[in-house]
Short mmCIF file of C-alpha atoms in Angstrom, two decimals:
data_model
loop_
_atom_site.label_atom_id
_atom_site.label_comp_id
_atom_site.label_asym_id
_atom_site.label_seq_id
_atom_site.Cartn_x
_atom_site.Cartn_y
_atom_site.Cartn_z
CA MET A 230 95.34 167.67 76.57
CA ILE A 231 92.55 167.72 79.07
CA SER A 232 91.65 164.08 78.84
CA PRO A 233 94.87 162.68 80.48
CA ALA A 234 94.31 164.89 83.50
CA TYR A 235 90.80 163.61 83.81
CA ALA A 236 92.05 160.14 83.30
CA GLN A 237 94.61 160.67 86.07
CA ALA A 238 92.05 162.01 88.48
CA HIS A 239 89.71 159.25 87.59
CA GLY A 240 92.43 156.62 87.76
CA GLU A 241 93.58 157.86 91.13
CA THR A 242 90.20 157.27 92.66
CA THR A 243 89.84 153.83 91.10
CA GLU A 244 93.37 152.91 92.25
CA THR A 245 92.70 154.05 95.82
CA VAL A 246 89.43 152.24 95.90
CA GLY A 247 90.97 149.19 94.29
CA ALA A 248 93.87 149.16 96.76
CA ALA A 249 91.52 149.57 99.66
CA GLU A 250 89.44 146.71 98.37
CA THR A 251 92.33 144.33 97.78
CA HIS A 252 93.85 144.92 101.21
CA GLY A 253 90.56 144.72 102.97
CA GLY A 254 90.49 148.40 103.88
CA GLY A 255 92.57 150.43 106.36
CA HIS A 256 95.93 149.02 105.24
CA ASN A 257 96.42 150.85 102.02
CA PHE A 258 99.26 152.96 103.45
CA PRO A 259 102.24 150.69 102.70
CA PRO A 260 104.58 151.68 105.57
CA PHE A 261 101.93 150.59 108.08
CA ASP A 262 100.97 147.35 106.36
CA PRO A 263 101.86 144.54 108.80
CA ALA A 264 101.65 141.97 106.02
CA THR A 265 105.02 143.17 104.75
CA PHE A 266 106.71 143.37 108.16
CA GLY A 267 107.87 139.75 108.25
CA SER A 268 109.54 139.94 104.87
CA GLN A 269 111.16 143.30 105.62
CA ILE A 270 112.54 142.18 108.98
CA PHE A 271 113.78 138.92 107.47
CA TRP A 272 115.60 140.61 104.61
CA LEU A 273 116.84 143.41 106.82
CA ILE A 274 118.48 140.87 109.12
CA ILE A 275 120.05 139.10 106.17
CA SER A 276 121.29 142.24 104.43
CA PHE A 277 122.39 144.09 107.57
CA GLY A 278 124.04 140.93 108.89
CA LEU A 279 125.90 140.60 105.61
CA LEU A 280 126.90 144.25 105.73
CA TYR A 281 128.07 143.92 109.34
CA TYR A 282 130.10 140.84 108.45
CA LEU A 283 131.71 142.49 105.42
CA MET A 284 132.45 145.68 107.32
CA SER A 285 133.89 144.07 110.44
CA LYS A 286 135.85 141.35 108.63
CA VAL A 287 136.99 142.98 105.42
CA ALA A 288 136.47 146.68 104.89
CA LEU A 289 137.14 148.23 108.28
CA PRO A 290 140.25 146.20 109.20
CA ARG A 291 141.64 147.02 105.80
CA ILE A 292 141.05 150.76 106.17
CA ALA A 293 142.40 150.58 109.72
CA THR A 294 145.57 148.91 108.42
CA ILE A 295 145.95 151.52 105.70
CA LEU A 296 145.56 154.37 108.17
CA GLU A 297 147.88 152.72 110.66
CA GLU A 298 150.54 152.10 108.05
CA ARG A 299 150.28 155.68 106.92
CA ASN A 300 150.56 157.00 110.46
CA ASP A 301 153.53 154.72 111.11
CA ARG A 302 155.12 155.86 107.91
CA ILE A 303 154.57 159.51 108.78
CA ALA A 304 155.92 158.96 112.29
CA ASP A 305 158.93 157.11 110.86
CA ASP A 306 159.56 159.85 108.34
CA LEU A 307 159.31 162.49 111.02
CA ALA A 308 161.70 160.56 113.24
CA GLU A 309 164.08 160.17 110.30
CA ALA A 310 163.85 163.87 109.56
CA GLU A 311 164.51 164.60 113.22
CA ARG A 312 167.53 162.30 113.19
CA LEU A 313 168.90 163.90 110.03
CA LYS A 314 168.39 167.32 111.50
CA ARG A 315 170.25 166.28 114.62
CA GLU A 316 173.07 164.91 112.49
CA THR A 317 173.21 168.14 110.54
CA ASP A 318 173.34 170.11 113.76
CA GLU A 319 176.15 167.91 115.01
CA ALA A 320 178.05 168.34 111.76
CA ILE A 321 177.61 172.09 111.97
CA ALA A 322 178.80 172.10 115.58
CA ALA A 323 181.83 169.95 114.65
CA TYR A 324 182.60 172.27 111.76
CA GLU A 325 182.35 175.31 114.00
CA GLN A 326 184.63 173.71 116.53
CA ALA A 327 187.16 172.68 113.87
CA LEU A 328 187.06 176.21 112.52
CA ALA A 329 187.66 177.67 115.99
CA GLU A 330 190.52 175.24 116.58
CA ALA A 331 192.07 176.02 113.23
CA ARG A 332 191.79 179.71 113.96
CA GLN A 333 193.46 179.20 117.31
CA ASN A 334 196.20 177.07 115.72
CA ALA A 335 196.78 179.68 113.09
CA HIS A 336 197.01 182.30 115.77
CA GLY A 337 199.49 180.14 117.71
CA ILE A 338 201.59 179.52 114.64
CA ALA A 339 201.66 183.21 113.83
CA GLN A 340 202.61 184.00 117.41
CA GLU A 341 205.40 181.40 117.33
CA ALA A 342 206.71 182.67 114.04
CA ARG A 343 206.64 186.18 115.35
CA GLU A 344 208.48 185.15 118.51
CA ALA A 345 211.04 183.11 116.58
CA ALA A 346 211.70 186.03 114.28
CA LYS A 347 211.99 188.35 117.21
CA ALA A 348 214.42 185.99 118.98
CA GLU A 349 216.53 185.71 115.84
CA ILE A 350 216.56 189.44 115.44
CA ASP A 351 217.52 189.88 119.09
CA ALA A 352 220.32 187.33 118.78
CA ASP A 353 221.61 189.02 115.66
CA ARG A 354 221.46 192.37 117.34
CA SER A 355 223.26 191.21 120.51
CA ARG A 356 225.88 189.43 118.41
CA LEU A 357 226.38 192.57 116.34
CA GLU A 358 226.49 194.70 119.43
CA GLY A 359 229.06 192.33 120.97
CA GLU A 360 231.19 192.52 117.85
CA LEU A 361 230.89 196.25 117.76
CA ASP A 362 231.74 196.42 121.48
CA GLY A 363 234.82 194.23 120.87
CA LYS A 364 235.90 196.38 117.98
CA LEU A 365 235.28 199.50 120.05
CA GLN A 366 237.37 198.15 122.93
CA ALA A 367 240.15 197.08 120.59
CA ALA A 368 240.11 200.49 119.03
CA GLU A 369 240.12 202.16 122.42
CA ALA A 370 242.96 199.92 123.54
CA ARG A 371 244.93 200.79 120.44
CA ILE A 372 244.19 204.47 120.92
CA GLY A 373 245.37 204.20 124.56
CA GLU A 374 248.49 202.39 123.47
CA ILE A 375 249.19 204.92 120.79
CA LYS A 376 248.50 207.71 123.25
CA SER A 377 250.80 206.30 125.94
CA ARG A 378 253.48 205.63 123.33
CA ALA A 379 253.03 209.16 122.10
CA LEU A 380 253.26 210.45 125.65
CA GLY A 381 256.45 208.42 126.11
CA ASP A 382 257.81 209.95 122.95
CA VAL A 383 256.79 213.39 124.26
CA ASP A 384 259.00 212.73 127.29
CA ALA A 385 262.05 211.97 125.15
CA ILE A 386 261.32 214.84 122.77
CA ALA A 387 260.92 217.19 125.72
CA LYS A 388 264.32 216.07 127.08
CA ASP A 389 265.97 216.42 123.67
CA ALA A 390 264.31 219.81 123.19
CA ALA A 391 265.34 220.91 126.69
CA GLU A 392 268.99 219.77 126.07
CA ALA A 393 269.08 221.64 122.76
CA ILE A 394 267.48 224.76 124.26
CA VAL A 395 269.88 224.71 127.23
CA GLU A 396 272.84 224.20 124.91
CA VAL A 397 271.75 227.14 122.78
CA LEU A 398 271.05 229.33 125.81
CA ILE A 399 274.19 228.67 127.75
CA GLY A 400 276.42 227.74 124.88
CA THR A 401 277.64 224.55 126.44
CA GLY A 402 276.30 221.11 126.98
CA VAL A 403 274.93 220.00 130.22
CA ALA A 404 275.05 216.47 131.47
CA ARG A 405 272.29 214.39 130.06
CA GLY A 406 271.32 213.03 133.44
CA GLU A 407 270.67 216.42 134.91
CA ILE A 408 268.42 217.50 132.11
CA GLU A 409 266.49 214.29 132.37
CA ARG A 410 265.97 214.86 136.11
CA ALA A 411 264.89 218.45 135.61
CA VAL A 412 262.39 217.51 132.89
CA ASP A 413 260.97 214.64 134.95
CA ALA A 414 260.62 216.98 137.92
CA ALA A 415 258.87 219.62 135.81
CA LEU A 416 256.56 217.01 134.29
CA SER A 417 255.68 215.44 137.63
CA GLU A 418 255.17 218.92 139.12
CA ARG A 419 252.83 219.68 136.22
CA ALA A 420 251.09 216.35 136.62
CA ALA A 421 250.67 216.97 140.36
CA ARG A 422 249.08 220.37 139.70
CA MET B 84 95.32 149.33 83.10
CA ALA B 85 96.76 152.48 81.56
CA THR B 86 94.73 154.59 83.95
CA VAL B 87 96.12 152.69 86.91
CA GLU B 88 99.66 153.30 85.65
CA GLU B 89 98.90 157.00 85.30
CA ALA B 90 97.40 157.09 88.75
CA SER B 91 100.47 155.48 90.29
CA ARG B 92 102.55 158.37 88.96
CA VAL B 93 100.71 161.07 90.86
CA ASP B 94 99.75 159.11 93.94
CA PRO B 95 102.40 160.24 96.48
CA VAL B 96 102.05 157.07 98.54
CA HIS B 97 102.49 154.65 95.68
CA GLN B 98 106.29 154.96 95.90
CA PHE B 99 106.22 153.22 99.27
CA ALA B 100 104.34 150.17 98.01
CA ILE B 101 106.06 146.87 98.57
CA ASN B 102 105.73 144.40 95.74
CA PRO B 103 106.98 140.84 95.89
CA ILE B 104 109.54 140.00 93.23
CA VAL B 105 110.06 136.39 94.19
CA SER B 106 107.43 134.89 96.39
CA LEU B 107 108.92 132.37 98.77
CA GLY B 108 105.48 131.43 100.08
CA ASP B 109 104.58 131.38 103.73
CA ILE B 110 107.33 130.15 105.98
CA GLY B 111 106.05 129.48 109.46
CA GLY B 112 102.96 131.53 108.69
CA VAL B 113 105.02 134.57 107.69
CA ASP B 114 105.36 135.83 104.14
CA LEU B 115 109.09 136.19 103.52
CA ALA B 116 108.82 137.15 99.87
CA PHE B 117 111.79 138.76 98.21
CA THR B 118 110.36 142.21 97.52
CA ASN B 119 111.51 145.46 95.99
CA SER B 120 112.42 146.49 99.54
CA SER B 121 114.63 143.40 99.93
CA LEU B 122 116.21 144.12 96.57
CA PHE B 123 117.13 147.64 97.63
CA MET B 124 118.43 146.47 100.99
CA LEU B 125 120.79 144.13 99.19
CA LEU B 126 121.62 146.88 96.70
CA VAL B 127 122.53 149.18 99.59
CA VAL B 128 124.74 146.51 101.14
CA GLY B 129 126.30 145.74 97.78
CA LEU B 130 127.02 149.38 97.03
CA ILE B 131 128.57 150.05 100.44
CA SER B 132 130.71 146.92 100.29
CA ALA B 133 131.74 147.53 96.71
CA PHE B 134 132.59 151.14 97.49
CA LEU B 135 134.66 150.38 100.59
CA ILE B 136 136.29 147.18 99.40
CA LEU B 137 137.09 148.28 95.86
CA ALA B 138 138.20 151.74 96.95
CA THR B 139 140.72 150.28 99.37
CA GLN B 140 141.90 147.58 96.97
CA GLY B 141 145.09 149.44 96.17
CA ARG B 142 145.91 150.05 99.85
CA GLY B 143 147.66 153.16 98.63
CA LEU B 144 149.92 155.01 101.01
CA VAL B 145 148.77 158.10 99.22
CA PRO B 146 145.03 157.59 98.74
CA GLY B 147 143.20 158.14 95.50
CA ARG B 148 139.81 159.84 95.36
CA MET B 149 137.71 156.82 96.26
CA GLN B 150 140.10 155.57 98.90
CA SER B 151 140.12 159.05 100.37
CA LEU B 152 136.34 158.94 100.59
CA ALA B 153 136.42 155.53 102.23
CA GLU B 154 138.99 156.73 104.74
CA MET B 155 136.99 159.89 105.39
CA SER B 156 133.85 157.90 106.16
CA TYR B 157 135.89 155.65 108.44
CA GLU B 158 137.44 158.52 110.31
CA PHE B 159 134.16 160.44 110.44
CA VAL B 160 132.33 157.60 112.19
CA ALA B 161 135.35 156.67 114.30
CA GLY B 162 135.68 160.27 115.49
CA MET B 163 131.96 160.45 116.23
CA LEU B 164 132.06 157.25 118.29
CA ARG B 165 135.28 158.12 120.09
CA GLU B 166 133.97 161.54 121.05
CA SER B 167 130.68 160.26 122.45
CA ALA B 168 131.66 156.91 123.95
CA GLY B 169 135.41 157.15 124.44
CA THR B 170 138.03 154.64 123.38
CA GLU B 171 136.10 151.77 124.98
CA GLY B 172 133.25 152.53 122.62
CA MET B 173 135.45 151.56 119.67
CA ARG B 174 134.45 147.92 120.18
CA PHE B 175 131.10 148.95 118.69
CA PHE B 176 132.73 150.62 115.75
CA PRO B 177 131.73 148.03 113.11
CA MET B 178 128.15 148.22 114.33
CA VAL B 179 127.92 152.01 114.33
CA PHE B 180 129.72 152.20 111.01
CA SER B 181 127.41 149.63 109.42
CA LEU B 182 124.36 151.45 110.77
CA PHE B 183 125.55 154.83 109.55
CA MET B 184 126.46 153.59 106.09
CA PHE B 185 123.31 151.50 105.75
CA VAL B 186 121.03 154.40 106.67
CA LEU B 187 123.03 156.90 104.61
CA PHE B 188 123.10 154.76 101.48
CA ALA B 189 119.45 153.76 101.86
CA ASN B 190 118.47 157.42 102.22
CA LEU B 191 120.60 158.57 99.29
CA LEU B 192 119.60 155.71 97.04
CA GLY B 193 115.95 156.50 97.71
CA LEU B 194 116.44 159.95 96.21
CA ILE B 195 117.00 158.50 92.77
CA PRO B 196 113.68 158.57 90.89
CA TYR B 197 111.87 155.21 90.76
CA PHE B 198 114.12 153.83 93.49
CA PHE B 199 112.64 152.41 96.64
CA THR B 200 113.57 154.01 99.96
CA VAL B 201 114.25 151.25 102.47
CA THR B 202 114.29 153.66 105.42
CA SER B 203 110.85 155.05 104.62
CA HIS B 204 109.29 152.01 106.30
CA ILE B 205 108.80 152.20 110.03
CA ILE B 206 109.45 148.51 110.52
CA VAL B 207 112.96 148.83 109.07
CA THR B 208 113.94 151.85 111.12
CA PHE B 209 112.30 150.37 114.20
CA SER B 210 114.19 147.11 113.77
CA LEU B 211 117.45 149.01 113.52
CA ALA B 212 116.58 151.13 116.57
CA LEU B 213 115.56 148.04 118.52
CA PHE B 214 118.85 146.41 117.55
CA VAL B 215 120.69 149.43 119.00
CA ILE B 216 118.68 149.53 122.21
CA LEU B 217 118.93 145.77 122.75
CA THR B 218 122.68 145.99 122.26
CA VAL B 219 122.77 148.77 124.85
CA VAL B 220 120.69 146.82 127.35
CA VAL B 221 122.43 143.47 126.86
CA TYR B 222 125.92 144.93 126.87
CA GLY B 223 125.04 147.30 129.69
CA PHE B 224 123.99 144.46 131.97
CA TYR B 225 126.81 142.20 130.77
CA ARG B 226 129.43 144.80 131.56
CA ASN B 227 128.03 146.59 134.58
CA GLY B 228 125.60 144.04 136.07
CA ALA B 229 123.01 145.64 138.29
CA HIS B 230 125.08 148.81 138.27
CA PHE B 231 123.60 149.42 134.81
CA LEU B 232 120.36 150.38 136.58
CA HIS B 233 122.15 153.47 137.89
CA LEU B 234 121.36 154.84 134.47
CA PHE B 235 117.84 155.45 135.76
CA VAL B 236 118.94 156.96 139.08
CA PRO B 237 120.65 160.30 138.60
CA GLN B 238 122.92 161.35 141.42
CA GLY B 239 122.18 164.38 143.58
CA VAL B 240 118.40 164.15 143.30
CA PRO B 241 116.49 164.68 146.59
CA GLY B 242 114.89 161.51 147.94
CA TYR B 243 111.30 162.66 147.64
CA LEU B 244 111.80 163.43 143.94
CA LEU B 245 113.57 160.16 143.20
CA PRO B 246 110.50 158.02 142.28
CA LEU B 247 109.36 160.68 139.85
CA VAL B 248 112.79 161.11 138.32
CA VAL B 249 113.29 157.35 137.99
CA LEU B 250 109.90 157.08 136.30
CA ILE B 251 110.82 159.83 133.87
CA GLU B 252 114.19 158.23 133.17
CA VAL B 253 112.58 154.84 132.50
CA ILE B 254 110.00 156.37 130.18
CA SER B 255 112.68 158.34 128.40
CA PHE B 256 114.76 155.19 127.99
CA LEU B 257 111.82 153.20 126.66
CA SER B 258 110.92 155.95 124.22
CA ARG B 259 114.40 155.90 122.73
CA PRO B 260 113.80 153.16 120.17
CA ILE B 261 110.54 154.84 119.20
CA SER B 262 112.00 158.32 118.81
CA LEU B 263 115.09 156.95 117.07
CA SER B 264 113.07 155.01 114.52
CA VAL B 265 110.19 157.46 114.02
CA ARG B 266 112.59 160.37 113.46
CA LEU B 267 114.29 158.66 110.56
CA PHE B 268 111.14 157.07 109.14
CA ALA B 269 109.06 160.25 109.33
CA ASN B 270 111.78 162.38 107.78
CA MET B 271 112.18 160.05 104.83
CA LEU B 272 108.45 159.49 104.40
CA ALA B 273 107.53 163.17 104.62
CA GLY B 274 110.37 164.24 102.37
CA HIS B 275 109.48 161.77 99.66
CA ILE B 276 105.78 162.56 99.85
CA THR B 277 106.48 166.29 99.59
CA LEU B 278 108.78 165.74 96.66
CA LYS B 279 106.24 163.55 94.94
CA VAL B 280 103.40 166.01 95.58
CA PHE B 281 105.32 168.92 94.05
CA ALA B 282 106.51 166.76 91.16
CA GLY B 283 102.87 165.68 90.75
CA PHE B 284 101.82 169.33 90.53
CA VAL B 285 104.22 169.78 87.65
CA VAL B 286 102.65 166.89 85.79
CA SER B 287 99.06 167.92 86.58
CA LEU B 288 99.57 171.59 85.76
CA SER B 289 101.45 171.00 82.54
CA ALA B 290 98.44 169.02 81.37
CA PHE B 291 96.48 172.31 81.16
CA GLY B 292 98.26 173.65 78.11
CA VAL B 293 100.68 176.57 77.74
CA LEU B 294 99.41 178.44 80.79
CA GLY B 295 99.65 175.29 82.83
CA VAL B 296 103.24 174.68 81.72
CA GLY B 297 104.06 178.27 82.74
CA GLY B 298 102.47 177.70 86.10
CA ALA B 299 104.27 174.39 86.49
CA VAL B 300 107.58 176.25 86.73
CA LEU B 301 106.90 177.14 90.37
CA PRO B 302 106.33 173.61 91.68
CA PHE B 303 109.17 172.47 89.47
CA LEU B 304 111.58 174.93 91.14
CA MET B 305 110.17 173.83 94.46
CA ALA B 306 110.84 170.20 93.59
CA VAL B 307 114.44 171.06 92.66
CA ALA B 308 114.95 172.95 95.91
CA LEU B 309 113.34 170.13 97.88
CA THR B 310 115.60 167.59 96.22
CA ALA B 311 118.61 169.55 97.47
CA LEU B 312 117.05 169.73 100.91
CA GLU B 313 116.36 165.99 100.83
CA PHE B 314 120.02 165.28 100.13
CA LEU B 315 120.85 167.27 103.24
CA VAL B 316 118.17 165.46 105.23
CA ALA B 317 119.38 162.08 103.96
CA PHE B 318 122.85 162.76 105.30
CA LEU B 319 121.66 164.51 108.43
CA GLN B 320 119.31 161.73 109.46
CA ALA B 321 122.01 159.11 108.97
CA TYR B 322 124.28 161.26 111.10
CA VAL B 323 121.64 161.77 113.78
CA PHE B 324 120.89 158.06 113.86
CA ALA B 325 124.56 157.23 114.23
CA ILE B 326 125.36 159.88 116.83
CA LEU B 327 122.37 158.90 118.97
CA THR B 328 123.49 155.29 118.71
CA CYS B 329 126.90 156.40 119.97
CA MET B 330 125.34 158.24 122.90
CA TYR B 331 123.15 155.29 123.86
CA LEU B 332 126.17 153.00 123.66
CA ASN B 333 127.99 155.41 125.94
CA ASP B 334 125.21 154.81 128.48
CA ALA B 335 125.92 151.09 128.30
CA LEU B 336 129.62 151.74 128.89
CA HIS B 337 129.24 154.41 131.57
CA PRO B 338 125.82 154.06 133.20
CA SER B 339 126.42 156.68 135.90
CA HIS B 340 125.15 160.06 134.92
#
């Protein structure tokens, strides 16, 4: 177990010495070895040039296109969503308006119906009242007629009664004309009073 | 040979070694060998491209998990750039995005054991920083002409202080590529060395028998905690690199203070 460590330590010194010898001393630290500079620069130019070409011609335009397409798509989708929202809002507004109109119409119709019914009722009532008035007048007229006829009868009855009473009282008849005059005078005197 | 292999396991600097995989020989006096560093650079590029391109293959309107991640990284960097440099800054978006992803993936990939960390080499981070600063300077002059020099002349400074302030501004501008690159490089280097040292303690201590294994628990816990910290640092440094790039680019777009 000890020997490899010794071997390592020993090997390290021989390696360092060997490296120093092969490179002629001083240049055994690889990053500062100018002998490799030419090759490194040459291959760096080739590889970095290749990378630059691949990036600028293939990879980056492609990623740019992908990102652009996605942004366009998102913008389109947002615009579409906006448009749909606007349409929805319009539809809602139209619906609200239609509802308000319908409500107003319904109100109007109800009002009309109510007015029509009222007019009909009024007409019926006035017609009925007219009929009743007519009947009332006819009745009154008939009552008046009956009354005046009755009054006329009263006149004749009064004359007959007066003739009979006079005949009973005085035992003899009196001329009909005189009785009639006396009764008329009494009645007119009574009417004048 | 076995001893060398053993040594490489505890030597904290060995992980930064660059080894040629395919030697292309000297081209114009410069060795352009395909190394482990080159391999990991290409791996980083491949992973990023595969991740972003495959994840967005479906082009789903509703993203899946991977596509969501890809979009998040896109929007994260885009937001960062737009906030610091405004909408005009978006012309630099592919550049900032590539830088951020490259640094982030290189940092994260380096955290996998036995993987090479591309950003732990100063020359890589310095090249990237220089690329940023050169872009700022070239675009700044292209867009604003001489007006770009207003960047070094803050408004409302008394005349007698102006030379001093301009000097400070110039030095601060020139130190940007250095600070930008050293920050990233040093963070990755130090983090990986620390991790390796503590992990090395575990190996060394456990070699001393039962007591050693008991004692190795402490550095082991430390290594676990440091790994978590390194994940944070990996992301944070990529973020810092990218946000500073955005701010420097903003200077190119709007040179007036």
